[in-house]
C-alpha positions as a printed Julia matrix, in Angstrom:
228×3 Matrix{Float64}:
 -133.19  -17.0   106.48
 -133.91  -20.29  108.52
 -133.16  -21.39  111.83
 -131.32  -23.89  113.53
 -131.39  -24.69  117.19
 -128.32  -26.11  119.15
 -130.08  -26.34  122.83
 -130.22  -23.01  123.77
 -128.45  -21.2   120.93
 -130.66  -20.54  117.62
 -128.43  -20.1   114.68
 -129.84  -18.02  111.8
 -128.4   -19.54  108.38
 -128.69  -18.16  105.42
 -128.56  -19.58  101.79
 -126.5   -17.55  100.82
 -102.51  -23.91  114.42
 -102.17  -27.21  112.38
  -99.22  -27.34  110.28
  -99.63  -28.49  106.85
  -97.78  -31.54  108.09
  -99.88  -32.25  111.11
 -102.23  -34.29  110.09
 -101.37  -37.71  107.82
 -102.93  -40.71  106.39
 -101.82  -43.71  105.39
 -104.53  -44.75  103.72
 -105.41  -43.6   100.21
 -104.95  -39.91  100.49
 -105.8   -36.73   98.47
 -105.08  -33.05   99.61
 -107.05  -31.0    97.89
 -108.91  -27.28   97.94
 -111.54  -28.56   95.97
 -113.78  -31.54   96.41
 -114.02  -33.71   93.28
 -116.92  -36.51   92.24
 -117.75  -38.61   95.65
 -115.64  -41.9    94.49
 -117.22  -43.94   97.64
 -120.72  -43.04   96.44
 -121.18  -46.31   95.45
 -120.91  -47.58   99.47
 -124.0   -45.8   100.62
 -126.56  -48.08   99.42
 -125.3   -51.03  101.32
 -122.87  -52.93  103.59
 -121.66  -55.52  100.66
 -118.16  -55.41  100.25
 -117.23  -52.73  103.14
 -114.04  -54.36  104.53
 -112.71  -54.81  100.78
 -112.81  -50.88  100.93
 -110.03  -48.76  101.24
 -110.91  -45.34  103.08
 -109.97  -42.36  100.95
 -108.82  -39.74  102.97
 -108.85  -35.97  102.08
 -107.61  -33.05  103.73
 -108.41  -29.01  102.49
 -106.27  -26.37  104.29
 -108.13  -23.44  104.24
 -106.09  -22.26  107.54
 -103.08  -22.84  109.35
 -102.72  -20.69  111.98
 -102.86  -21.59  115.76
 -106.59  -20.53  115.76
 -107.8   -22.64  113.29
 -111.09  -25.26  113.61
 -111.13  -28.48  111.94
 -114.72  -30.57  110.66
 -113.9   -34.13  110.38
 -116.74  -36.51  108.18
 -117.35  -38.22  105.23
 -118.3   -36.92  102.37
 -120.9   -34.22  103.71
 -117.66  -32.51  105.75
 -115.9   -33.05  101.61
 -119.5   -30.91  100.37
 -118.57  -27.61  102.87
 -115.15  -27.58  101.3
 -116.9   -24.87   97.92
 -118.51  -22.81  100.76
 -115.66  -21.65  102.62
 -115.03  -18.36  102.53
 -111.3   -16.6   102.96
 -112.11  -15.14  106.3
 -113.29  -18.87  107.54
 -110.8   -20.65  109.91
 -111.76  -24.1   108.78
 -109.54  -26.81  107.93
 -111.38  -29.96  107.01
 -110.47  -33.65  106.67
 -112.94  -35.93  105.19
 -113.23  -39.79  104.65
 -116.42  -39.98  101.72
 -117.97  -43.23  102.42
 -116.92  -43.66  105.73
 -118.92  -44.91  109.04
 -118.11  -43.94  112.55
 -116.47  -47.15  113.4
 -114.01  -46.39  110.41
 -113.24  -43.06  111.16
 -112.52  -44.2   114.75
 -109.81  -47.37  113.51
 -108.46  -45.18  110.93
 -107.64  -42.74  114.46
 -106.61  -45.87  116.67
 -104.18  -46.84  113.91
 -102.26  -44.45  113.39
 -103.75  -44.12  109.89
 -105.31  -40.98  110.52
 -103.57  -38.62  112.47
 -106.35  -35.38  113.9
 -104.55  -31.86  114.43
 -105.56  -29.88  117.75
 -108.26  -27.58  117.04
 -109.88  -25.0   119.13
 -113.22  -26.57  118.18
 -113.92  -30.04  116.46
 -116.68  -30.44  114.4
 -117.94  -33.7   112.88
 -120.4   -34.6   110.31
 -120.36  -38.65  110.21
 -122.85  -41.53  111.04
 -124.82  -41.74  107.76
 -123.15  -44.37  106.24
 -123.92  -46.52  109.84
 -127.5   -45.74  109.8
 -127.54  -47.02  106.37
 -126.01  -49.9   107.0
 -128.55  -50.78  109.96
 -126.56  -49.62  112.83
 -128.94  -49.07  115.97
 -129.8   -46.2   117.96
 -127.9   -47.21  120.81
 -124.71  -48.76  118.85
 -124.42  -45.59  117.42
 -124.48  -43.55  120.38
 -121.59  -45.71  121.45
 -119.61  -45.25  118.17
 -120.5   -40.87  118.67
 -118.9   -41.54  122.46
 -115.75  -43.69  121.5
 -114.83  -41.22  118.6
 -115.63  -38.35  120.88
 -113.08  -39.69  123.72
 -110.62  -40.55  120.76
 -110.37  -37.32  119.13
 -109.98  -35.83  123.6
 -107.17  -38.02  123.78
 -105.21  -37.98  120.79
 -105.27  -33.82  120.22
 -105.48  -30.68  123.2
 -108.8   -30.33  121.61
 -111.61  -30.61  124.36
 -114.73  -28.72  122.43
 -115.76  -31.62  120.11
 -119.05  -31.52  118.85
 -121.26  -34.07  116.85
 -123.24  -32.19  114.16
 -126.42  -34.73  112.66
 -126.33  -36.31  109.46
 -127.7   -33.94  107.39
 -129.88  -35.57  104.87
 -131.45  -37.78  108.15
 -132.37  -34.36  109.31
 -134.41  -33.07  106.43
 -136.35  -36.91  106.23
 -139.48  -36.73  108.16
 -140.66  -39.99  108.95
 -138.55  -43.58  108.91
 -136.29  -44.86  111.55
 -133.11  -42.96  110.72
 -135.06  -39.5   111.34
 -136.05  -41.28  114.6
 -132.71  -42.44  115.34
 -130.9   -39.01  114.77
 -133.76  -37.18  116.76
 -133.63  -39.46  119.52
 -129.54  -39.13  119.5
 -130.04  -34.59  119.56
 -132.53  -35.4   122.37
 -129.81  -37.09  124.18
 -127.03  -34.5   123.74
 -125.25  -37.39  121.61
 -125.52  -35.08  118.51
 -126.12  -31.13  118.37
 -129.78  -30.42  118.5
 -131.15  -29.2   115.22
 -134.57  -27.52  115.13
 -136.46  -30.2   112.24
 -138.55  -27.02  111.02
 -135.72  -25.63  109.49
 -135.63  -28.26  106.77
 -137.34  -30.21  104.34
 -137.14  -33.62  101.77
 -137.0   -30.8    98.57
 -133.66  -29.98  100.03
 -132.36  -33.7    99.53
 -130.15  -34.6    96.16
 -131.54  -36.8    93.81
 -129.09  -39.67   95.44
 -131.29  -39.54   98.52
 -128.46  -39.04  100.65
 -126.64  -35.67  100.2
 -128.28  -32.38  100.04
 -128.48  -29.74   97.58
 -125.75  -27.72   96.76
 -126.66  -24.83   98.53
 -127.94  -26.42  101.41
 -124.21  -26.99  102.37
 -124.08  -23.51  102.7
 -126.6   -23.27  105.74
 -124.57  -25.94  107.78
 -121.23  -23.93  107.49
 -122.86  -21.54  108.59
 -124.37  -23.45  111.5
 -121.05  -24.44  112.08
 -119.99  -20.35  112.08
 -122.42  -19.89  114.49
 -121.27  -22.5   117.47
 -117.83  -21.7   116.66
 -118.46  -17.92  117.48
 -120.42  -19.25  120.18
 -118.03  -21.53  121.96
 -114.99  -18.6   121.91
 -117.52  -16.05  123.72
């Protein structure tokens, strides 16, 4: 086991009610219970040709009572989708390729429309750090999505999980950037020691399969947290 540290909570990870209608998108859409190839892979390695993109949205229902939790991202939130388990009240929308700033005009018009919760989870902001979006910009972008998400659902617990691959990268200004962003409260604060560059994909920006399966369970673990 390994573990993660979210201020004063230490997760231990191991390897190992939104109606179905509730939540739409106008832009290119899938529902699906099983996340297929990452078609906006192709976006990560640089900002050429982002407006000409069309988000792809997909949504996985894994629950749809009134006690469900949602994680909203791009394609890392898509890569928890295999890991659910039955017993998990996860529902999960994700945008592959996305940045923040998309996520947040896909909210603010109308495109994307985010069922309450009783917790909020994102996983978004490596697409802006690869596209050269500063510390401080993206602290802004974290806020305004943040205050979005408040506004447009009854859903105050919203929490801002770190890109995960920036979080196994020691060294170089996006590791900087995301560590300065946990030390601000900005984004949940993940204990560094708990991860390493051999758990990175050969793309250099996702993780290893099974590395998806310690942040779900990080997830778990402030979810049971936040309803004791």
């Amino acid at each position: 086991t390994k573990n993660l540290q979210d201020g004063n909570q230490t997760a231990t990870l191991s390897d190992g009610t939104p109606n179905r209608n509730t939540a739409t998108a106008r832009a290119t859409s899938t529902n699906t219970n099983e996340p297929n190839s990452d078609n906006n892979a192709r976006n990560f390695k640089g900002a050429s040709n982002r407006t000409e993109r069309t988000p792809r949205v997909e949504t996985h229902w894994g629950n749809t009572t009134s006690d469900s939790h949602l994680i909203l991202g791009d394609s890392h939130a898509k890569r928890l989708i295999r890991h659910l388990k039955p017993t998990d009240k996860f529902n999960v929308i994700s945008v592959p390729g996305a940045t923040t700033l998309e996520l947040i005009k896909l909210i603010r018009d109308g495109e994307l429309i985010i069922p309450s919760a009783k917790n909020i989870f994102t996983m978004i902001g490596t697409n802006d750090l690869l596209n050269g979006v500063h510390t401080p910009e993206l602290e802004g972008r974290y806020r305004r999505l943040k205050n979005m998400i408040q506004d447009n659902t009854r859903t105050t617990a919203v929490e801002h999980l770190p890109p995960p691959s920036f979080s196994a990268s020691k060294g170089g200004k996006n590791f900087e950037a995301v560590a300065s962003l946990m030390l601000t409260g900005t984004l949940v604060n993940v204990n560094h020691a708990a991860f390493d560059e051999s758990q990175i994909d050969n793309d250099g920006v996702h993780l290893r399969a099974p590395q998806y399966g310690n942040w779900l369970q990080l997830i778990r673990t402030l979810n049971s947290t936040s309803e004791n």
